[in-house]
XYZ file of C-alpha atoms in Angstrom:
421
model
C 183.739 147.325 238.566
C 182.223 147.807 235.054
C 178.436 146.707 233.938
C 179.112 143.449 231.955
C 181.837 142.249 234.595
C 179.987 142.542 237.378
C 177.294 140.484 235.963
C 179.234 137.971 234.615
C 180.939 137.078 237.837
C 177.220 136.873 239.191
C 175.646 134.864 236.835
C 174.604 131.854 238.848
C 173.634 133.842 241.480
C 171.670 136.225 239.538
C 170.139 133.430 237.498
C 169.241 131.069 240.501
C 167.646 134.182 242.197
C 165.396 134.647 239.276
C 164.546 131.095 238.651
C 163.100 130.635 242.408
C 161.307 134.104 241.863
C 159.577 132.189 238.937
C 159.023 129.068 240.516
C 156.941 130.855 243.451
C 154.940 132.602 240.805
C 154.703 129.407 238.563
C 153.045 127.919 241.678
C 150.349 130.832 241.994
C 150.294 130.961 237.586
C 150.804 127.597 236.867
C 152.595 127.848 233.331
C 152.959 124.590 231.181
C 156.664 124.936 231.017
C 159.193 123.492 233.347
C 161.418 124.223 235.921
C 164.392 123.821 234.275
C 162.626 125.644 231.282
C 162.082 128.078 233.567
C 165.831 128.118 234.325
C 166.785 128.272 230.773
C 164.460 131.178 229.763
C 166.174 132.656 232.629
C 169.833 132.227 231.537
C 169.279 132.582 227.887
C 167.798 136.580 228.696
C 170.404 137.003 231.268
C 173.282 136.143 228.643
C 171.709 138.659 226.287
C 171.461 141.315 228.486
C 175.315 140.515 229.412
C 175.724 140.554 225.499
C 174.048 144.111 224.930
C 176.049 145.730 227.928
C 179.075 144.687 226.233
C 178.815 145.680 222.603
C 176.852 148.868 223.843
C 173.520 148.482 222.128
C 170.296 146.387 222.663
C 169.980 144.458 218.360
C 170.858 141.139 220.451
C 167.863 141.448 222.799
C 165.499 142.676 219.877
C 166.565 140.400 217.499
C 166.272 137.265 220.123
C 162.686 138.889 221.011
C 161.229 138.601 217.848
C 162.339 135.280 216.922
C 160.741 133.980 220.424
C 157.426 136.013 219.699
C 157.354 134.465 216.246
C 157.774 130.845 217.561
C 155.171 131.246 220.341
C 152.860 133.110 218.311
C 153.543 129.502 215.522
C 153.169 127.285 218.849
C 149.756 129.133 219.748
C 151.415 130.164 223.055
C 150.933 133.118 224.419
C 153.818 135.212 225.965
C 152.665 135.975 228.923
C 155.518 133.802 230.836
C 158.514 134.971 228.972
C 156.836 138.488 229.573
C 157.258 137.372 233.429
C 161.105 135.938 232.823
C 161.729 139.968 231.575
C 160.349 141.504 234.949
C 161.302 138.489 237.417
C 165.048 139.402 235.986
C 164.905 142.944 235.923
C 164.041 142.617 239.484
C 166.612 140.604 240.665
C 169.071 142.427 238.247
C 168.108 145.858 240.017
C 169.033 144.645 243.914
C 172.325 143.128 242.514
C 173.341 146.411 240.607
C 172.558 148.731 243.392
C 174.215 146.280 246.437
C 177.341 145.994 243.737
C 178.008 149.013 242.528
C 179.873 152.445 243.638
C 177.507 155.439 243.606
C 179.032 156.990 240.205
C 178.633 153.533 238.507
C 175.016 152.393 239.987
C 173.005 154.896 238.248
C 174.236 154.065 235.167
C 173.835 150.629 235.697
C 170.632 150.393 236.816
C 169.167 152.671 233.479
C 171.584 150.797 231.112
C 169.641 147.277 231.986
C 165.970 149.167 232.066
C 166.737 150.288 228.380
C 167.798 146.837 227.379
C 165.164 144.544 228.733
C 162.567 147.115 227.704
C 163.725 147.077 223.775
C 163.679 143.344 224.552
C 159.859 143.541 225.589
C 158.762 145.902 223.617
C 160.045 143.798 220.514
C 158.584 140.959 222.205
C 155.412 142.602 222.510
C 155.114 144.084 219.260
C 156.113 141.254 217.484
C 153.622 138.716 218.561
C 150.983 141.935 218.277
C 151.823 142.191 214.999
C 151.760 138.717 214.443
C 148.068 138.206 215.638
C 146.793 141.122 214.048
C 146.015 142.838 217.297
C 146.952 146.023 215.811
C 144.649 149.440 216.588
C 142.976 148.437 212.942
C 141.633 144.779 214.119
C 139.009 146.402 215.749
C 137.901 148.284 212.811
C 137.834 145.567 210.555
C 135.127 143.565 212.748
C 133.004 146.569 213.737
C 129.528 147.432 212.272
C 128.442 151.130 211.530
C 130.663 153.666 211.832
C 129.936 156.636 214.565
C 130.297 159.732 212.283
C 132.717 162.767 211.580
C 135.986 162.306 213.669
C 135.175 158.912 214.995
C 137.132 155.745 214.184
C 136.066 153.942 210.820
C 134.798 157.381 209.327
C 136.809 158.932 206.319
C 137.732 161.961 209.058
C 138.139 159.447 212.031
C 141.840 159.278 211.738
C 142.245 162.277 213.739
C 139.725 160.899 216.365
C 138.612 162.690 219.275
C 140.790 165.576 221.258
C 143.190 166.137 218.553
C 143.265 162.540 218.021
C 143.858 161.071 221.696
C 140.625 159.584 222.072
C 139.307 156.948 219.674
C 136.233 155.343 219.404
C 134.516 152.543 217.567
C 131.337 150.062 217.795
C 131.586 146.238 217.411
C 128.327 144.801 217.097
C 126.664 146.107 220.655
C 129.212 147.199 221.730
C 131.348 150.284 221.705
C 135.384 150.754 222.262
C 136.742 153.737 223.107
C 140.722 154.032 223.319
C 143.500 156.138 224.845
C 145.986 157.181 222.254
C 148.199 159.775 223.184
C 151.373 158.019 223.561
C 153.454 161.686 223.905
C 151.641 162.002 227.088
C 151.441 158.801 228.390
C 147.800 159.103 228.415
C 147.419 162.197 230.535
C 144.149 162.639 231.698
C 144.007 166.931 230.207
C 140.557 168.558 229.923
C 140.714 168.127 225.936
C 141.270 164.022 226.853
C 138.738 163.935 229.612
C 136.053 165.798 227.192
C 137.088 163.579 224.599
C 135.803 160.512 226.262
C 132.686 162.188 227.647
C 131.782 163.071 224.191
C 132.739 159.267 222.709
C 130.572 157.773 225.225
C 127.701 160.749 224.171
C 128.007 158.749 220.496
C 128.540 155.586 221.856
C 125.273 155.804 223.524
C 122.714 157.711 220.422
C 124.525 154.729 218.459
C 122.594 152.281 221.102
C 125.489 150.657 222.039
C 124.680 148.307 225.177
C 128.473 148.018 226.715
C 131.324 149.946 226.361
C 135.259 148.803 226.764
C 137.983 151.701 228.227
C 141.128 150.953 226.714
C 144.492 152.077 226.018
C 145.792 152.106 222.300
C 147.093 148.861 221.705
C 151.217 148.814 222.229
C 151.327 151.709 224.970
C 152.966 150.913 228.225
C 150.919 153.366 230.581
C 146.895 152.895 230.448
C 147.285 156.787 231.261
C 149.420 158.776 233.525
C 146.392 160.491 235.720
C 145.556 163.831 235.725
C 146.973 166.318 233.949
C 149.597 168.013 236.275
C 150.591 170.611 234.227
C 146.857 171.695 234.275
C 146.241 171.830 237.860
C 145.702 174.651 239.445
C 148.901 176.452 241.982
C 147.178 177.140 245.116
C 144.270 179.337 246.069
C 141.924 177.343 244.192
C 140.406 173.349 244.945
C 142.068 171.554 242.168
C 139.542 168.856 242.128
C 136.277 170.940 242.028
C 133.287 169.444 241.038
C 133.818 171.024 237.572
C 137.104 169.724 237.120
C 137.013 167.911 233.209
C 138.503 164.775 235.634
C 135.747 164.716 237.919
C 132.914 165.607 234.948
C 134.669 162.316 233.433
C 134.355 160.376 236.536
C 130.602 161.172 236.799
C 129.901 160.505 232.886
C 131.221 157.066 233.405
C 129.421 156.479 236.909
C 126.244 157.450 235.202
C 126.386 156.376 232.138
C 123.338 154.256 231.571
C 125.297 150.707 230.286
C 128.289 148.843 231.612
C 131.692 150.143 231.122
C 134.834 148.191 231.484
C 138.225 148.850 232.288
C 140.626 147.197 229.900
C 144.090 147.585 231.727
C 147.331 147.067 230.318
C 149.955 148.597 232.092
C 150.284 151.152 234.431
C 147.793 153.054 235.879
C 148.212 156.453 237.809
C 146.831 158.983 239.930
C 143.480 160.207 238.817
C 143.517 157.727 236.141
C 143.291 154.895 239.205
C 140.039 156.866 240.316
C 138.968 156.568 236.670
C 139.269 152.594 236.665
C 137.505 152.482 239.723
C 134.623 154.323 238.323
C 134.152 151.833 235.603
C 131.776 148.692 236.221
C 134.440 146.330 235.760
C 137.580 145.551 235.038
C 139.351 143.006 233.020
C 143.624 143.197 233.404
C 146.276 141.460 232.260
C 149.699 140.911 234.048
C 151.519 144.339 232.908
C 149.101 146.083 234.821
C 149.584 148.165 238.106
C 147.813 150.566 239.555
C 149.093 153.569 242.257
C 146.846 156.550 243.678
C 149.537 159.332 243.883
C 148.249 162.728 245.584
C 150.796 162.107 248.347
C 153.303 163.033 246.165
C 151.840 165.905 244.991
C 150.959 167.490 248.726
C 147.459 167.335 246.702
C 144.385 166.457 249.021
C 142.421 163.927 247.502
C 138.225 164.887 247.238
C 135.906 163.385 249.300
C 133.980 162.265 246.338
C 136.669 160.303 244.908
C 137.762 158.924 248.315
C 134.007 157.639 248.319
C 134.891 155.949 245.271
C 137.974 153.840 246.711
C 135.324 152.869 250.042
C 132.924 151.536 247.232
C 135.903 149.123 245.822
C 138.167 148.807 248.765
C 138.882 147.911 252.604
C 139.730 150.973 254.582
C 143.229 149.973 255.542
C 144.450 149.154 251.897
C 142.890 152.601 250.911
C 144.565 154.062 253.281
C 147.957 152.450 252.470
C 147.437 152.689 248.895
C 147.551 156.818 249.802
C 150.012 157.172 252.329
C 152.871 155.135 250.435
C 151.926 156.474 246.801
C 153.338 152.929 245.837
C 151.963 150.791 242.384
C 149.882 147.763 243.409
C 151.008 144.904 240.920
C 148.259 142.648 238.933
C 148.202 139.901 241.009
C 147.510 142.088 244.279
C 144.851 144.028 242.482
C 143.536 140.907 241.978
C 143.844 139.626 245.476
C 142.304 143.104 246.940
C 139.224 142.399 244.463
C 139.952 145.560 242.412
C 140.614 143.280 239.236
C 137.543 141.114 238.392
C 139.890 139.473 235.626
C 143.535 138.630 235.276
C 144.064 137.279 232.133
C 146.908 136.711 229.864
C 147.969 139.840 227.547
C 147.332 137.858 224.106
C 143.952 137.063 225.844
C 143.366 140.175 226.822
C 141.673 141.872 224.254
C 139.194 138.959 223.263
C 138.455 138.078 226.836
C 136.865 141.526 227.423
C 134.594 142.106 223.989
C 133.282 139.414 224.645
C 132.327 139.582 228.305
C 131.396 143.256 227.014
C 129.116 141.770 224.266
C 127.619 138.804 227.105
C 126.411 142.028 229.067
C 125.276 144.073 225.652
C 122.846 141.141 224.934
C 120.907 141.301 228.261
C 117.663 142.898 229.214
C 119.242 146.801 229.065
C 116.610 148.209 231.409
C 117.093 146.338 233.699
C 120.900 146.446 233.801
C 120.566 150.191 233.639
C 118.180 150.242 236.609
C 120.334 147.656 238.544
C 123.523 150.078 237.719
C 121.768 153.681 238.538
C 120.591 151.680 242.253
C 124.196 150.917 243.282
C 125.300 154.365 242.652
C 122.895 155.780 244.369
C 123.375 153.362 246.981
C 127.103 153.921 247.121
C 127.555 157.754 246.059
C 125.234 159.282 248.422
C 126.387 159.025 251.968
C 124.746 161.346 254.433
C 127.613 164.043 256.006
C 126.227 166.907 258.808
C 126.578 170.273 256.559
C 129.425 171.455 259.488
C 131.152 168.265 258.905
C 131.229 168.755 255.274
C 132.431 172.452 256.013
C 135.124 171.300 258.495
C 136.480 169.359 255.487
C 136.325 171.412 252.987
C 138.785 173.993 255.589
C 141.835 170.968 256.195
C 141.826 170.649 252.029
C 141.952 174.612 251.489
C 144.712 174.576 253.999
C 146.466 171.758 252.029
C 146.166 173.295 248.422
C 147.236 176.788 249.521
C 150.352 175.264 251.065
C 154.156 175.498 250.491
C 154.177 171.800 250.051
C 151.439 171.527 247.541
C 153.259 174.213 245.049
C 156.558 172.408 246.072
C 155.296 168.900 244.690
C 153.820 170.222 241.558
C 157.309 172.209 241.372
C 159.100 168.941 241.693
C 157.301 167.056 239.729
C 157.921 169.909 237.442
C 161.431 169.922 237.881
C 161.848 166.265 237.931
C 163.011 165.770 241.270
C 161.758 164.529 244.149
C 159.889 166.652 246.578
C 161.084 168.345 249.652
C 157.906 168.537 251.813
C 157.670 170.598 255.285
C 154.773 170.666 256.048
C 153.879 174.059 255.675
């Protein structure tokens, strides 16, 4: 059966599927709109992505987008809910598609309606971004002194930091420093990780009192983890203490003032271990957040696994590992790892200014209060043969078959074959 027919002959189905999906989260949410609202937003996106599988492009979806940006954005309404309606679909849309279709049809399927509802929220998205002057630039245009040469607001800032993946800025007390490497999702290399090490360096001789870890704004991934391309292929740990990651995850650990975790959306691998090493963080509902070594054959450090014990019960660390699998934005916020889940058009203000409610306290004694935890948490006695015993299972691991298969296959873009060998 072809794309559009198949959902057409399942519309009530697909659409009453959905609109329960919503209610249950409406329930947990509570959004000002209706049920049958609810119902409606559901119908009106499923018809359009019926629409767009028919006349082979996704203009309906954009077009439709935009306009409902604009009026929410004219209502002062957020669109964090229809945001919802695109992933609550999508969802439901997915299990249909792969219980309906033949195997030669299904994979087709399934990346036709991911292209479509993401041109749909992506216009959505950008739209209303545009609209409220949430660009990259609205930070500049409220900040005080600039940092210097190849910083943000500087006649050479454009370029930024690490050939222009790492931006920074200062707003008042506080400073802002941003992800923007878009090709690579926000790949954690050693010229990104340095890049942030030396934008907090400024941040701090600027004397800012909080700083705010971002992504660019309009990026789907808050960054893709560590490098892979750059990790070593057997023979050698490839998390040593020197590692530009693990440097990273120690500048932000020490770093003398409260740093925040801005998330919105994804969040992978190494760059999980990253959010966990900030003070804080603030997220929005886009956000999810996977530790993926597992799928790598890559043993994790015993520093960073310290890290997850500081933020997280034993048994969802260990699941977290052993399945590789994203943890959504409301779980993160269940499991405590999100202080804050706020709206996406919220987002941004919410966290300057609990950033700037932190900046304006007594700094010594924050930065006293900050160095004690870490102490407190980072240095857990281990018997030197222990330590050494430990050390042997990970050397075994990296010089495996199955380590240089999963960094083949992720390579390759397939998935792994591990043996455990």
């Amino acid at each position: 059966m072809e794309m559009s027919a198949a959902l057409a002959s399942a519309e009530d189905r697909v659409v009453g599927e959905a609109a329960a999906a919503l209610e249950h989260r409406h329930q947990t949410h509570h959004h000002a709109s209706s049920p049958q609202e609810r119902s409606g937003y559901v119908r009106d996106l499923f018809e359009l992505v019926v629409l767009c599988a028919q006349v082979g492009h996704a203009e309906p979806i954009i077009a439709a987008s935009q306009q409902v940006a604009a009026d929410r954005f004219a209502a002062g309404f957020d669109i964090a809910e229809i945001q919802g309606t695109f992933n609550v679909l999508e969802e439901v849309l997915w299990r249909y598609l792969a219980s309906s279709l033949a195997d030669d049809q299904r994979i087709e399927a399934l990346g036709r309606v991911n292209a479509i509802l993401g041109a749909g929220r992506d216009a959505l998205a950008r739209t209303y971004v545009a609209l409220a002057s949430r660009r990259a630039s609205s930070l500049s245009e409220r900040t005080g002194p600039s940092l210097g040469p190849g910083m943000a607001g500087d006649a050479a800032g454009d370029a930024g930091l690490a050939g222009g993946a790492v931006r920074a800025e200062v707003a008042g007390q506080v400073g802002v420093i941003a992800l923007d490497n878009q090709r690579t999702r926000n790949a954690l290399s050693a010229q990104t990780s340095s890049g942030i090490v030396t934008a907090l360096d400024q941040l701090h001789a600027e004397g800012v009192r909080a700083v705010v870890l971002r992504a660019a704004a309009g990026l789907r991934v808050w960054s893709a983890g560590h490098d892979i391309a750059e990790l070593p292929r057997g023979r050698r740990d490839p998390l040593a203490y020197n590692d530009p990651l693990e440097q990273l995850l120690r500048a932000i650990r020490t770093f003398p003032f409260p740093v925040i975790a801005m998330v919105h959306g994804s969040v992978w691998g190494g760059a999980f271990d990253l959010v966990l090493s900030c003070d804080l963080v603030v997220a929005d509902e886009t956000a999810t957040f996977a530790i993926t070594p597992a799928n790598l054959g890559l043993p994790y450090n015993t520093t960073g696994l310290l890290h997850f014990l500081g933020r997280l019960p034993i048994n969802l660390i260990k699941e977290m590992f052993f399945t590789a699998a994203p943890v959504d934005a409301q779980k993160a916020r269940d499991w405590l790892v999100v202080n804050h889940l706020v709206g996406s058009a919220e987002l941004e203000d919410f966290t300057l200014n609990l950033a700037a409610t932190m900046a304006s306290k007594a700094p010594m004694a924050i930065a006293v209060i900050k160095e004690q935890l870490r102490v407190l948490m980072d240095y857990q006695p281990i018997a030197a043969q222990v330590h050494e015993r430990i050390q042997g299972l990970r050397r075994d691991a990296y010089d495996s078959s199955d380590y240089l298969e999963g960094l083949n296959a992720f390579a390759e873009k397939r998935p792994p074959i591990f043996r455990g060998t």
